[in-house]
Amino acid sequence: MKTGKWMVVAALALAGVWSGGAKAATISVRGEVKMPAEVPEGINSTGLSLNDAVIMLEGSYKRPRMPYPAGWSDRTPDERRAWINAFHKSDEGAAFERAVEEARANRPVFTAEIQDDGSFVFEGIVPAWYQLSAAIMHPRAEGEPSRELARAYAMRQFIIKDDTKPYQAGTLTLELKNVLMPGDAAPDWTAASYDGGEIKLSDFRGKFVLFDFWATWCGPCKAEIPNLEAVSEAFGGDRFSVIGLSTDQTIDLPKAFLKEHPSAYLQGYMGTDARYLKTRMDYGIQTIPSIWLVGPDGKIVARDLRGDAMRETVRKALEAAE
C-alpha cells in the first residue's frame, strides 16, 4: 500500500511529547479502511482502489484569532462582509493568512501504511484530540490529502484519554464522489433563466465561461459578487462570459435579491431539485461558492476560484488562447 508522501511530523511528535523532562506515555491507534459495498448511481468509480488510499492522523493546533474591529457585534451583515472582503485583500489580511498556515503546518501529523486487508496502525501516539481521515485523491491533485479533491473520503474525530492500551478507531468506510480537475471535460448543465427560458453550458461552447454556484443565504457567495462583476467588466465579450447559478430553495429568493442588486453578468437558477443535485454530483461540489472556469473546448481550466486570483486566472487563460 502507498505510504503518505505528504507526511509532516511536528517537533512534538518526533518521539512523543516531552514535558518536565519526562517522556509522555504513547499508544498505538488501530483501525481499518474499506470501500463501500455499493457504488452510488452517477459516481465514476473507474480506477478506484485501496492501493491508492492514504490514511492520515492529525492533531489539533491553535488557530490565530481574526482581528475583528471594535463594535463588530453592532455592524450589519453587509458591513461585516464588506470588512472581511477588504481585510482579506489587505497586507494585514495576508499576514493573518500566513500565520494561520504556519500554525496549521506545525500541527502533529502522522501517516501509516494501509495493509492489503485495509488495516492500519499508528505508533507512538500521545493521548489527545485527533482527526483521522482516509482518502483516494484525484491523480492530478497536488498537496496533502483533502476532502475537496478526494474521489473517496472518510473522516472521524475523537479524543484519546487512556494511555494504557491501544485505541481502536474502528472502520472507516470511504464515501465515493466525483472529482473534476483542470483538463477534465466539464459535464453539461441546464439552468432556468429569469425570463422563462433555459441556459445550458453547452450553448457557450467555443468561448471561455466562468460560472458560480451561489445562494442568497451564503455570505461568502455574496462577498465574491464584486470580484465576479470586476472580471465580467474586464473581460466579458465574444470570448468570455460569466454566469451566476443560484441554488436557493425557491426562484423567488434570487429574483428578489437581483431586483435589489442588479447583476452585471448573466444569471440562472439551478434550484435544489434533481437537476441541481445531478450537477452537484457531477462536479463533486461540497460547498458554495463553487466557481469554475471552462475553456472553449469544454474542458475545465480552473476550479475553486476566489478573489483576485479569479481575475488573474481568467487573464492568463485568455492570453494563452490568443
mmCIF file of C-alpha atoms in Angstrom:
data_model
loop_
_atom_site.group_PDB
_atom_site.id
_atom_site.type_symbol
_atom_site.label_atom_id
_atom_site.label_comp_id
_atom_site.label_asym_id
_atom_site.label_seq_id
_atom_site.Cartn_x
_atom_site.Cartn_y
_atom_site.Cartn_z
ATOM 1 C CA MET A 1 0.000 0.000 0.000
ATOM 2 C CA LYS A 2 1.025 3.596 -0.537
ATOM 3 C CA THR A 3 2.654 5.393 2.374
ATOM 4 C CA GLY A 4 1.936 9.087 2.842
ATOM 5 C CA LYS A 5 4.249 11.268 0.771
ATOM 6 C CA TRP A 6 2.603 14.285 2.446
ATOM 7 C CA MET A 7 3.902 13.245 5.888
ATOM 8 C CA VAL A 8 4.670 16.164 8.172
ATOM 9 C CA VAL A 9 5.903 15.444 11.691
ATOM 10 C CA ALA A 10 5.825 18.344 14.115
ATOM 11 C CA ALA A 11 8.550 18.608 16.712
ATOM 12 C CA LEU A 12 6.242 17.449 19.486
ATOM 13 C CA ALA A 13 5.508 14.246 17.549
ATOM 14 C CA LEU A 14 9.043 13.162 16.710
ATOM 15 C CA ALA A 15 9.299 10.724 19.598
ATOM 16 C CA GLY A 16 6.359 11.543 21.804
ATOM 17 C CA VAL A 17 5.823 14.695 23.854
ATOM 18 C CA TRP A 18 8.395 15.615 26.490
ATOM 19 C CA SER A 19 7.117 17.531 29.481
ATOM 20 C CA GLY A 20 9.169 18.494 32.506
ATOM 21 C CA GLY A 21 11.983 16.299 31.253
ATOM 22 C CA ALA A 22 9.827 13.149 31.150
ATOM 23 C CA LYS A 23 8.596 11.447 28.004
ATOM 24 C CA ALA A 24 4.794 11.280 27.773
ATOM 25 C CA ALA A 25 3.175 7.863 27.511
ATOM 26 C CA THR A 26 2.252 6.866 23.956
ATOM 27 C CA ILE A 27 -0.046 4.250 22.481
ATOM 28 C CA SER A 28 -0.981 2.831 19.095
ATOM 29 C CA VAL A 29 -4.097 3.722 17.106
ATOM 30 C CA ARG A 30 -5.587 0.868 15.105
ATOM 31 C CA GLY A 31 -8.389 0.506 12.586
ATOM 32 C CA GLU A 32 -9.295 -0.379 9.030
ATOM 33 C CA VAL A 33 -10.361 1.296 5.785
ATOM 34 C CA LYS A 34 -12.998 -0.207 3.498
ATOM 35 C CA MET A 35 -14.531 0.563 0.143
ATOM 36 C CA PRO A 36 -18.349 0.876 0.184
ATOM 37 C CA ALA A 37 -20.354 -2.242 -0.608
ATOM 38 C CA GLU A 38 -22.128 -0.480 -3.498
ATOM 39 C CA VAL A 39 -21.211 2.374 -5.824
ATOM 40 C CA PRO A 40 -23.863 5.129 -5.820
ATOM 41 C CA GLU A 41 -25.564 5.798 -9.145
ATOM 42 C CA GLY A 42 -23.834 8.552 -11.084
ATOM 43 C CA ILE A 43 -20.441 8.109 -9.406
ATOM 44 C CA ASN A 44 -17.446 7.305 -11.579
ATOM 45 C CA SER A 45 -15.535 4.612 -9.668
ATOM 46 C CA THR A 46 -13.179 3.644 -12.504
ATOM 47 C CA GLY A 47 -9.672 3.045 -11.199
ATOM 48 C CA LEU A 48 -10.544 3.421 -7.516
ATOM 49 C CA SER A 49 -8.528 1.075 -5.330
ATOM 50 C CA LEU A 50 -7.429 0.886 -1.705
ATOM 51 C CA ASN A 51 -3.920 0.585 -3.105
ATOM 52 C CA ASP A 52 -4.091 4.340 -3.718
ATOM 53 C CA ALA A 53 -5.609 5.265 -0.357
ATOM 54 C CA VAL A 54 -3.773 7.471 2.131
ATOM 55 C CA ILE A 55 -4.508 7.388 5.874
ATOM 56 C CA MET A 56 -3.634 10.420 7.998
ATOM 57 C CA LEU A 57 -3.892 11.252 11.717
ATOM 58 C CA GLU A 58 -3.851 14.952 12.568
ATOM 59 C CA GLY A 59 -3.560 16.612 15.969
ATOM 60 C CA SER A 60 -5.001 19.954 16.962
ATOM 61 C CA TYR A 61 -3.385 23.366 16.620
ATOM 62 C CA LYS A 62 -4.103 26.845 17.918
ATOM 63 C CA ARG A 63 -5.540 28.938 15.127
ATOM 64 C CA PRO A 64 -4.833 32.688 15.345
ATOM 65 C CA ARG A 65 -7.885 34.771 16.149
ATOM 66 C CA MET A 66 -9.319 37.045 13.494
ATOM 67 C CA PRO A 67 -8.580 40.689 14.496
ATOM 68 C CA TYR A 68 -12.156 41.930 14.312
ATOM 69 C CA PRO A 69 -12.532 45.690 14.856
ATOM 70 C CA ALA A 70 -14.235 47.265 17.863
ATOM 71 C CA GLY A 71 -18.017 47.286 17.658
ATOM 72 C CA TRP A 72 -18.121 44.196 15.448
ATOM 73 C CA SER A 73 -21.333 42.885 17.021
ATOM 74 C CA ASP A 74 -23.100 46.169 16.227
ATOM 75 C CA ARG A 75 -22.340 46.022 12.495
ATOM 76 C CA THR A 76 -24.882 44.861 9.938
ATOM 77 C CA PRO A 77 -24.268 41.648 7.940
ATOM 78 C CA ASP A 78 -23.437 43.746 4.852
ATOM 79 C CA GLU A 79 -20.955 45.841 6.852
ATOM 80 C CA ARG A 80 -19.313 42.693 8.202
ATOM 81 C CA ARG A 81 -18.999 41.177 4.742
ATOM 82 C CA ALA A 82 -17.506 44.403 3.394
ATOM 83 C CA TRP A 83 -14.946 44.484 6.215
ATOM 84 C CA ILE A 84 -13.977 40.829 5.741
ATOM 85 C CA ASN A 85 -13.636 41.279 1.977
ATOM 86 C CA ALA A 86 -11.413 44.351 2.449
ATOM 87 C CA PHE A 87 -9.409 42.641 5.207
ATOM 88 C CA HIS A 88 -8.526 39.637 3.037
ATOM 89 C CA LYS A 89 -7.260 41.988 0.321
ATOM 90 C CA SER A 90 -5.082 43.970 2.749
ATOM 91 C CA ASP A 91 -1.485 43.410 3.854
ATOM 92 C CA GLU A 92 -2.797 42.712 7.356
ATOM 93 C CA GLY A 93 -5.099 40.054 5.938
ATOM 94 C CA ALA A 94 -2.247 38.430 4.007
ATOM 95 C CA ALA A 95 -0.156 38.335 7.189
ATOM 96 C CA PHE A 96 -3.061 36.762 9.078
ATOM 97 C CA GLU A 97 -3.455 34.037 6.436
ATOM 98 C CA ARG A 98 0.270 33.301 6.614
ATOM 99 C CA ALA A 99 0.018 32.985 10.395
ATOM 100 C CA VAL A 100 -2.911 30.567 10.029
ATOM 101 C CA GLU A 101 -0.996 28.447 7.526
ATOM 102 C CA GLU A 102 2.098 28.445 9.719
ATOM 103 C CA ALA A 103 0.089 27.319 12.745
ATOM 104 C CA ARG A 104 -1.559 24.568 10.733
ATOM 105 C CA ALA A 105 1.751 23.434 9.224
ATOM 106 C CA ASN A 106 3.159 22.926 12.722
ATOM 107 C CA ARG A 107 0.376 20.620 13.854
ATOM 108 C CA PRO A 108 1.306 16.974 14.548
ATOM 109 C CA VAL A 109 0.565 14.821 11.506
ATOM 110 C CA PHE A 110 1.132 11.080 11.126
ATOM 111 C CA THR A 111 0.652 8.734 8.211
ATOM 112 C CA ALA A 112 0.604 4.942 8.202
ATOM 113 C CA GLU A 113 0.707 2.151 5.663
ATOM 114 C CA ILE A 114 -2.615 0.572 4.779
ATOM 115 C CA GLN A 115 -2.272 -3.197 4.593
ATOM 116 C CA ASP A 116 -3.817 -5.384 1.898
ATOM 117 C CA ASP A 117 -6.735 -6.192 4.214
ATOM 118 C CA GLY A 118 -7.362 -2.466 4.839
ATOM 119 C CA SER A 119 -5.940 -2.426 8.368
ATOM 120 C CA PHE A 120 -3.592 0.276 9.654
ATOM 121 C CA VAL A 121 -1.620 1.074 12.814
ATOM 122 C CA PHE A 122 -0.229 4.383 14.040
ATOM 123 C CA GLU A 123 2.506 4.021 16.667
ATOM 124 C CA GLY A 124 3.804 6.471 19.263
ATOM 125 C CA ILE A 125 0.601 8.493 19.610
ATOM 126 C CA VAL A 126 0.155 10.752 22.637
ATOM 127 C CA PRO A 127 -3.398 10.773 24.096
ATOM 128 C CA ALA A 128 -5.144 13.944 22.865
ATOM 129 C CA TRP A 129 -7.724 15.127 20.313
ATOM 130 C CA TYR A 130 -7.229 13.792 16.763
ATOM 131 C CA GLN A 131 -8.806 13.789 13.331
ATOM 132 C CA LEU A 132 -8.402 10.574 11.365
ATOM 133 C CA SER A 133 -9.002 10.665 7.617
ATOM 134 C CA ALA A 134 -8.616 8.316 4.688
ATOM 135 C CA ALA A 135 -8.645 9.465 1.071
ATOM 136 C CA ILE A 136 -8.137 8.375 -2.509
ATOM 137 C CA MET A 137 -7.136 11.556 -4.290
ATOM 138 C CA HIS A 138 -7.708 12.584 -7.897
ATOM 139 C CA PRO A 139 -4.467 11.606 -9.689
ATOM 140 C CA ARG A 140 -3.777 15.238 -10.636
ATOM 141 C CA ALA A 141 -4.493 16.674 -7.188
ATOM 142 C CA GLU A 142 -1.491 18.279 -5.527
ATOM 143 C CA GLY A 143 -0.630 18.880 -1.887
ATOM 144 C CA GLU A 144 -1.724 16.891 1.122
ATOM 145 C CA PRO A 145 -4.979 14.904 1.059
ATOM 146 C CA SER A 146 -8.188 16.926 1.288
ATOM 147 C CA ARG A 147 -11.879 16.143 1.141
ATOM 148 C CA GLU A 148 -12.450 18.595 -1.724
ATOM 149 C CA LEU A 149 -10.131 16.810 -4.160
ATOM 150 C CA ALA A 150 -10.665 13.236 -2.952
ATOM 151 C CA ARG A 151 -12.559 10.731 -5.106
ATOM 152 C CA ALA A 152 -13.138 8.712 -1.938
ATOM 153 C CA TYR A 153 -13.035 10.069 1.599
ATOM 154 C CA ALA A 154 -13.850 9.221 5.200
ATOM 155 C CA MET A 155 -13.143 11.125 8.386
ATOM 156 C CA ARG A 156 -13.564 10.647 12.123
ATOM 157 C CA GLN A 157 -12.662 12.799 15.126
ATOM 158 C CA PHE A 158 -12.026 11.506 18.626
ATOM 159 C CA ILE A 159 -10.274 12.171 21.921
ATOM 160 C CA ILE A 160 -7.863 9.573 23.307
ATOM 161 C CA LYS A 161 -7.804 9.618 27.111
ATOM 162 C CA ASP A 162 -6.448 6.202 28.093
ATOM 163 C CA ASP A 163 -2.668 5.805 27.726
ATOM 164 C CA THR A 164 -2.579 2.172 28.885
ATOM 165 C CA LYS A 165 -3.950 0.346 25.836
ATOM 166 C CA PRO A 166 -4.246 0.745 22.038
ATOM 167 C CA TYR A 167 -7.045 2.947 20.769
ATOM 168 C CA GLN A 168 -9.478 1.190 18.448
ATOM 169 C CA ALA A 169 -10.555 3.684 15.778
ATOM 170 C CA GLY A 170 -12.910 1.205 14.113
ATOM 171 C CA THR A 171 -13.732 1.065 10.403
ATOM 172 C CA LEU A 172 -13.590 3.990 8.010
ATOM 173 C CA THR A 173 -15.882 3.262 5.059
ATOM 174 C CA LEU A 174 -14.954 5.503 2.160
ATOM 175 C CA GLU A 175 -17.629 7.745 0.649
ATOM 176 C CA LEU A 176 -17.234 7.977 -3.126
ATOM 177 C CA LYS A 177 -17.767 11.141 -5.140
ATOM 178 C CA ASN A 178 -16.864 12.615 -8.482
ATOM 179 C CA VAL A 179 -13.909 14.980 -8.624
ATOM 180 C CA LEU A 180 -13.052 17.136 -11.613
ATOM 181 C CA MET A 181 -9.684 18.781 -12.183
ATOM 182 C CA PRO A 182 -8.245 21.053 -14.879
ATOM 183 C CA GLY A 183 -8.083 19.083 -18.111
ATOM 184 C CA ASP A 184 -11.223 17.057 -17.385
ATOM 185 C CA ALA A 185 -14.307 17.512 -19.545
ATOM 186 C CA ALA A 186 -16.908 19.751 -17.870
ATOM 187 C CA PRO A 187 -20.299 17.999 -17.605
ATOM 188 C CA ASP A 188 -23.115 19.925 -19.245
ATOM 189 C CA TRP A 189 -25.702 21.573 -17.022
ATOM 190 C CA THR A 190 -29.035 23.318 -17.527
ATOM 191 C CA ALA A 191 -30.367 26.246 -15.504
ATOM 192 C CA ALA A 192 -33.590 28.223 -15.693
ATOM 193 C CA SER A 193 -33.247 31.791 -16.911
ATOM 194 C CA TYR A 194 -35.284 34.516 -15.256
ATOM 195 C CA ASP A 195 -37.190 35.244 -18.474
ATOM 196 C CA GLY A 196 -38.706 31.742 -18.534
ATOM 197 C CA GLY A 197 -36.119 30.133 -20.823
ATOM 198 C CA GLU A 198 -33.085 27.954 -20.155
ATOM 199 C CA ILE A 199 -29.320 28.386 -20.013
ATOM 200 C CA LYS A 200 -27.032 25.490 -20.932
ATOM 201 C CA LEU A 201 -23.293 25.280 -20.571
ATOM 202 C CA SER A 202 -23.102 23.622 -23.985
ATOM 203 C CA ASP A 203 -24.620 26.773 -25.524
ATOM 204 C CA PHE A 204 -21.340 28.558 -24.727
ATOM 205 C CA ARG A 205 -19.031 26.066 -26.450
ATOM 206 C CA GLY A 206 -16.320 27.979 -28.279
ATOM 207 C CA LYS A 207 -15.765 30.580 -25.572
ATOM 208 C CA PHE A 208 -14.463 30.737 -22.022
ATOM 209 C CA VAL A 209 -17.152 30.531 -19.322
ATOM 210 C CA LEU A 210 -16.775 31.392 -15.648
ATOM 211 C CA PHE A 211 -19.730 30.046 -13.663
ATOM 212 C CA ASP A 212 -20.503 30.374 -9.988
ATOM 213 C CA PHE A 213 -22.784 28.194 -7.848
ATOM 214 C CA TRP A 214 -24.113 30.537 -5.143
ATOM 215 C CA ALA A 215 -27.115 31.317 -2.911
ATOM 216 C CA THR A 216 -28.604 34.406 -1.330
ATOM 217 C CA TRP A 217 -28.154 32.954 2.194
ATOM 218 C CA CYS A 218 -24.427 32.382 1.630
ATOM 219 C CA GLY A 219 -22.285 35.256 2.954
ATOM 220 C CA PRO A 220 -19.047 34.134 1.224
ATOM 221 C CA CYS A 221 -21.009 33.813 -2.031
ATOM 222 C CA LYS A 222 -22.188 37.413 -1.863
ATOM 223 C CA ALA A 223 -18.663 38.526 -0.956
ATOM 224 C CA GLU A 224 -17.475 37.143 -4.316
ATOM 225 C CA ILE A 225 -20.047 39.077 -6.373
ATOM 226 C CA PRO A 226 -17.860 42.218 -6.677
ATOM 227 C CA ASN A 227 -14.967 40.034 -7.884
ATOM 228 C CA LEU A 228 -17.192 38.345 -10.462
ATOM 229 C CA GLU A 229 -18.501 41.722 -11.619
ATOM 230 C CA ALA A 230 -14.948 43.036 -11.992
ATOM 231 C CA VAL A 231 -13.939 40.017 -14.078
ATOM 232 C CA SER A 232 -17.042 40.359 -16.249
ATOM 233 C CA GLU A 233 -16.391 44.064 -16.803
ATOM 234 C CA ALA A 234 -12.717 43.486 -17.615
ATOM 235 C CA PHE A 235 -13.034 40.519 -19.973
ATOM 236 C CA GLY A 236 -16.700 39.981 -20.914
ATOM 237 C CA GLY A 237 -17.471 39.800 -24.624
ATOM 238 C CA ASP A 238 -17.365 37.422 -27.552
ATOM 239 C CA ARG A 239 -14.646 35.263 -25.992
ATOM 240 C CA PHE A 240 -15.730 35.182 -22.361
ATOM 241 C CA SER A 241 -18.918 35.067 -20.263
ATOM 242 C CA VAL A 242 -19.717 35.000 -16.542
ATOM 243 C CA ILE A 243 -22.780 33.147 -15.256
ATOM 244 C CA GLY A 244 -24.237 33.040 -11.744
ATOM 245 C CA LEU A 245 -26.150 29.862 -10.836
ATOM 246 C CA SER A 246 -28.404 30.277 -7.806
ATOM 247 C CA THR A 247 -29.014 27.188 -5.681
ATOM 248 C CA ASP A 248 -31.648 28.799 -3.427
ATOM 249 C CA GLN A 249 -34.691 26.839 -2.282
ATOM 250 C CA THR A 250 -37.048 28.885 -4.482
ATOM 251 C CA ILE A 251 -36.521 31.115 -7.504
ATOM 252 C CA ASP A 252 -38.236 33.990 -5.682
ATOM 253 C CA LEU A 253 -35.212 34.421 -3.392
ATOM 254 C CA PRO A 254 -32.626 35.204 -6.085
ATOM 255 C CA LYS A 255 -35.257 37.146 -8.047
ATOM 256 C CA ALA A 256 -35.777 39.485 -5.107
ATOM 257 C CA PHE A 257 -32.053 39.767 -4.455
ATOM 258 C CA LEU A 258 -31.234 40.526 -8.102
ATOM 259 C CA LYS A 259 -34.022 43.092 -8.269
ATOM 260 C CA GLU A 260 -32.429 44.933 -5.359
ATOM 261 C CA HIS A 261 -28.872 44.260 -6.574
ATOM 262 C CA PRO A 262 -28.952 44.125 -10.406
ATOM 263 C CA SER A 263 -26.323 41.785 -11.800
ATOM 264 C CA ALA A 264 -23.621 42.882 -14.209
ATOM 265 C CA TYR A 265 -23.447 39.356 -15.648
ATOM 266 C CA LEU A 266 -25.829 36.594 -16.731
ATOM 267 C CA GLN A 267 -27.797 34.833 -14.013
ATOM 268 C CA GLY A 268 -29.583 31.479 -13.936
ATOM 269 C CA TYR A 269 -31.432 29.382 -11.362
ATOM 270 C CA MET A 270 -30.434 25.805 -10.552
ATOM 271 C CA GLY A 271 -32.702 25.309 -7.550
ATOM 272 C CA THR A 272 -32.419 22.287 -5.286
ATOM 273 C CA ASP A 273 -34.314 19.758 -7.379
ATOM 274 C CA ALA A 274 -32.971 16.644 -9.091
ATOM 275 C CA ARG A 275 -31.397 18.692 -11.877
ATOM 276 C CA TYR A 276 -29.148 20.586 -9.482
ATOM 277 C CA LEU A 277 -28.419 17.509 -7.395
ATOM 278 C CA LYS A 278 -27.178 15.752 -10.532
ATOM 279 C CA THR A 279 -24.981 18.735 -11.424
ATOM 280 C CA ARG A 280 -23.679 18.881 -7.884
ATOM 281 C CA MET A 281 -22.818 15.191 -8.038
ATOM 282 C CA ASP A 282 -21.236 15.515 -11.499
ATOM 283 C CA TYR A 283 -18.921 18.281 -10.279
ATOM 284 C CA GLY A 284 -18.370 16.900 -6.774
ATOM 285 C CA ILE A 285 -19.443 20.194 -5.209
ATOM 286 C CA GLN A 286 -19.098 20.172 -1.424
ATOM 287 C CA THR A 287 -19.574 23.844 -0.551
ATOM 288 C CA ILE A 288 -20.546 27.140 -2.157
ATOM 289 C CA PRO A 289 -19.448 29.420 -3.605
ATOM 290 C CA SER A 290 -18.064 26.992 -6.155
ATOM 291 C CA ILE A 291 -16.542 28.899 -9.066
ATOM 292 C CA TRP A 292 -15.276 27.185 -12.241
ATOM 293 C CA LEU A 293 -13.597 28.290 -15.451
ATOM 294 C CA VAL A 294 -14.240 26.201 -18.574
ATOM 295 C CA GLY A 295 -12.435 26.692 -21.883
ATOM 296 C CA PRO A 296 -13.743 26.877 -25.466
ATOM 297 C CA ASP A 297 -13.131 23.124 -25.855
ATOM 298 C CA GLY A 298 -15.446 22.316 -22.949
ATOM 299 C CA LYS A 299 -12.624 21.296 -20.611
ATOM 300 C CA ILE A 300 -12.057 22.648 -17.132
ATOM 301 C CA VAL A 301 -9.348 25.300 -16.912
ATOM 302 C CA ALA A 302 -9.585 26.062 -13.181
ATOM 303 C CA ARG A 303 -11.764 25.372 -10.151
ATOM 304 C CA ASP A 304 -12.315 26.802 -6.657
ATOM 305 C CA LEU A 305 -11.592 30.336 -7.833
ATOM 306 C CA ARG A 306 -11.839 33.192 -5.360
ATOM 307 C CA GLY A 307 -10.904 36.860 -5.019
ATOM 308 C CA ASP A 308 -8.094 38.437 -7.004
ATOM 309 C CA ALA A 309 -6.869 35.030 -8.184
ATOM 310 C CA MET A 310 -10.045 34.743 -10.270
ATOM 311 C CA ARG A 311 -9.171 37.754 -12.449
ATOM 312 C CA GLU A 312 -5.566 36.649 -12.886
ATOM 313 C CA THR A 313 -6.602 33.126 -13.871
ATOM 314 C CA VAL A 314 -9.038 34.408 -16.497
ATOM 315 C CA ARG A 315 -6.490 36.876 -17.868
ATOM 316 C CA LYS A 316 -3.832 34.198 -18.290
ATOM 317 C CA ALA A 317 -6.299 31.762 -19.919
ATOM 318 C CA LEU A 318 -7.447 34.351 -22.451
ATOM 319 C CA GLU A 319 -3.901 35.438 -23.258
ATOM 320 C CA ALA A 320 -2.740 31.846 -23.691
ATOM 321 C CA ALA A 321 -5.568 31.204 -26.178
ATOM 322 C CA GLU A 322 -4.744 34.179 -28.422
#
